[in-house]
Short mmCIF file of C-alpha atoms in Angstrom, two decimals:
data_model
loop_
_atom_site.label_atom_id
_atom_site.label_comp_id
_atom_site.label_asym_id
_atom_site.label_seq_id
_atom_site.Cartn_x
_atom_site.Cartn_y
_atom_site.Cartn_z
CA MET U 215 -47.88 -125.64 65.23
CA GLU U 216 -50.54 -128.21 66.08
CA PHE U 217 -49.32 -131.65 67.04
CA ASN U 218 -50.71 -135.08 66.20
CA ASN U 219 -51.01 -137.13 69.39
CA ASN U 220 -50.19 -140.34 67.49
CA ILE U 221 -46.71 -139.22 66.39
CA PRO U 222 -43.88 -138.21 68.76
CA ILE U 223 -43.56 -134.42 68.92
CA TYR U 224 -39.85 -134.45 68.11
CA LEU U 225 -40.53 -136.30 64.84
CA GLN U 226 -43.20 -133.77 63.90
CA VAL U 227 -40.84 -130.87 64.58
CA ILE U 228 -38.08 -132.54 62.55
CA GLU U 229 -40.49 -132.99 59.65
CA ARG U 230 -41.58 -129.35 59.85
CA ILE U 231 -37.99 -128.09 59.80
CA LYS U 232 -37.14 -130.34 56.86
CA GLN U 233 -40.22 -129.12 54.99
CA ASP U 234 -39.27 -125.50 55.70
CA ILE U 235 -35.75 -126.16 54.36
CA VAL U 236 -36.78 -127.84 51.10
CA SER U 237 -39.52 -125.26 50.48
CA GLY U 238 -37.02 -122.43 50.92
CA LYS U 239 -38.70 -120.97 53.99
CA LEU U 240 -35.48 -121.69 55.87
CA LYS U 241 -32.40 -120.69 53.89
CA PRO U 242 -29.00 -122.41 53.73
CA GLY U 243 -26.76 -121.06 56.49
CA GLU U 244 -29.69 -119.46 58.33
CA LYS U 245 -29.42 -119.43 62.12
CA MET U 246 -32.06 -121.44 63.93
CA PRO U 247 -33.64 -120.12 67.12
CA SER U 248 -31.96 -121.31 70.30
CA SER U 249 -33.44 -124.43 71.85
CA ARG U 250 -35.06 -122.28 74.53
CA GLU U 251 -36.50 -119.80 72.04
CA TYR U 252 -37.85 -122.53 69.79
CA SER U 253 -39.32 -124.51 72.69
CA ASN U 254 -41.14 -121.37 73.88
CA GLU U 255 -42.32 -120.61 70.34
CA LEU U 256 -43.72 -124.12 69.88
CA GLY U 257 -44.89 -124.57 73.45
CA ILE U 258 -42.88 -127.75 73.95
CA ASN U 259 -40.16 -128.95 76.30
CA PHE U 260 -36.65 -127.54 75.86
CA ASN U 261 -35.21 -131.08 75.83
CA THR U 262 -37.46 -131.98 72.89
CA VAL U 263 -35.97 -129.17 70.80
CA ALA U 264 -32.46 -130.16 71.88
CA ARG U 265 -33.22 -133.69 70.66
CA VAL U 266 -34.58 -132.32 67.37
CA TYR U 267 -31.40 -130.33 66.76
CA LYS U 268 -29.22 -133.32 67.70
CA GLU U 269 -31.12 -135.61 65.28
CA LEU U 270 -30.92 -133.04 62.48
CA GLU U 271 -27.21 -132.56 63.13
CA MET U 272 -26.63 -136.33 62.88
CA GLU U 273 -28.40 -136.21 59.49
CA GLU U 274 -26.15 -133.26 58.51
CA ILE U 275 -29.19 -131.04 57.92
CA VAL U 276 -28.03 -128.53 60.53
CA PHE U 277 -24.67 -127.81 62.13
CA THR U 278 -23.71 -126.19 65.40
CA LYS U 279 -21.06 -123.54 65.88
CA ARG U 280 -20.04 -123.56 69.51
CA GLY U 281 -21.15 -120.37 71.21
CA LEU U 282 -22.95 -119.13 68.09
CA GLY U 283 -25.88 -121.49 67.65
CA THR U 284 -27.40 -123.97 65.23
CA PHE U 285 -27.51 -123.27 61.50
CA ILE U 286 -29.14 -124.80 58.43
CA THR U 287 -26.70 -126.71 56.22
CA GLU U 288 -25.08 -124.68 53.47
CA SER U 289 -24.75 -127.77 51.26
CA ASP U 290 -26.99 -127.55 48.20
CA LYS U 291 -26.30 -131.25 47.65
CA GLN U 292 -27.55 -132.12 51.14
CA ILE U 293 -30.72 -130.05 50.65
CA GLU U 294 -31.38 -131.62 47.25
CA GLU U 295 -30.92 -135.11 48.72
CA LEU U 296 -33.36 -134.19 51.49
CA ARG U 297 -35.89 -132.92 48.93
CA TYR U 298 -35.54 -136.13 46.90
CA THR U 299 -35.92 -138.36 49.97
CA MET U 300 -39.01 -136.49 51.15
CA ALA U 301 -40.58 -136.67 47.68
CA LYS U 302 -39.77 -140.37 47.37
CA ASN U 303 -41.35 -141.09 50.77
CA ARG U 304 -44.53 -139.25 49.78
CA ILE U 305 -44.75 -141.03 46.43
CA THR U 306 -44.17 -144.42 48.07
CA SER U 307 -46.90 -143.72 50.62
CA PHE U 308 -49.26 -142.54 47.86
CA ILE U 309 -48.63 -145.64 45.74
CA GLU U 310 -49.11 -148.02 48.67
CA GLY U 311 -52.35 -146.29 49.63
CA MET U 312 -53.69 -146.33 46.07
CA LYS U 313 -52.84 -150.04 45.72
CA GLN U 314 -54.78 -150.73 48.91
CA LEU U 315 -57.73 -148.97 47.27
CA GLY U 316 -57.40 -151.26 44.26
CA TYR U 317 -55.87 -148.79 41.79
CA THR U 318 -53.49 -150.01 39.09
CA LYS U 319 -50.44 -148.07 37.91
CA LYS U 320 -52.42 -146.93 34.88
CA ASP U 321 -55.32 -145.82 37.11
CA MET U 322 -52.92 -143.87 39.34
CA ILE U 323 -51.36 -142.04 36.41
CA LYS U 324 -54.79 -141.12 35.06
CA PHE U 325 -55.90 -140.00 38.52
CA ILE U 326 -52.81 -137.79 38.93
CA GLU U 327 -53.25 -136.26 35.48
CA THR U 328 -56.92 -135.53 36.13
CA GLU U 329 -56.28 -133.99 39.54
CA ASN U 330 -53.30 -132.00 38.25
CA ASN U 331 -55.40 -130.55 35.42
CA TYR U 332 -58.15 -129.69 37.90
CA THR U 333 -55.80 -127.92 40.33
CA GLU U 334 -54.01 -126.05 37.53
CA GLY U 335 -57.35 -124.65 36.44
CA ASN U 336 -58.02 -123.33 39.94
CA GLU U 337 -54.75 -121.48 40.49
#
């Protein structure tokens, strides 16, 4: 994983894990690597991964079983809420950016339809 120097590493790791959950790469109930394993895999500090797991646990995206490790939530509702929140954040960011470029709602819809048709033709 390559990191952006302008965003704290722990936030980037949290975002990656969330993305992997909503995309299905990480499955409900799946065991996460230990903090040490994951820190070695990513080449980051152990304490950073511990913070990531703590933050995700506070958001109820993962849970810890003492002595067994950290696991992805088994709650379909929680995963669907996460997916919705992530999509909403991306749409909000897109809309704000397009408004800054001077696009109207109608322009944005047309732009999306045009780009969607283009990408569908290239699949």
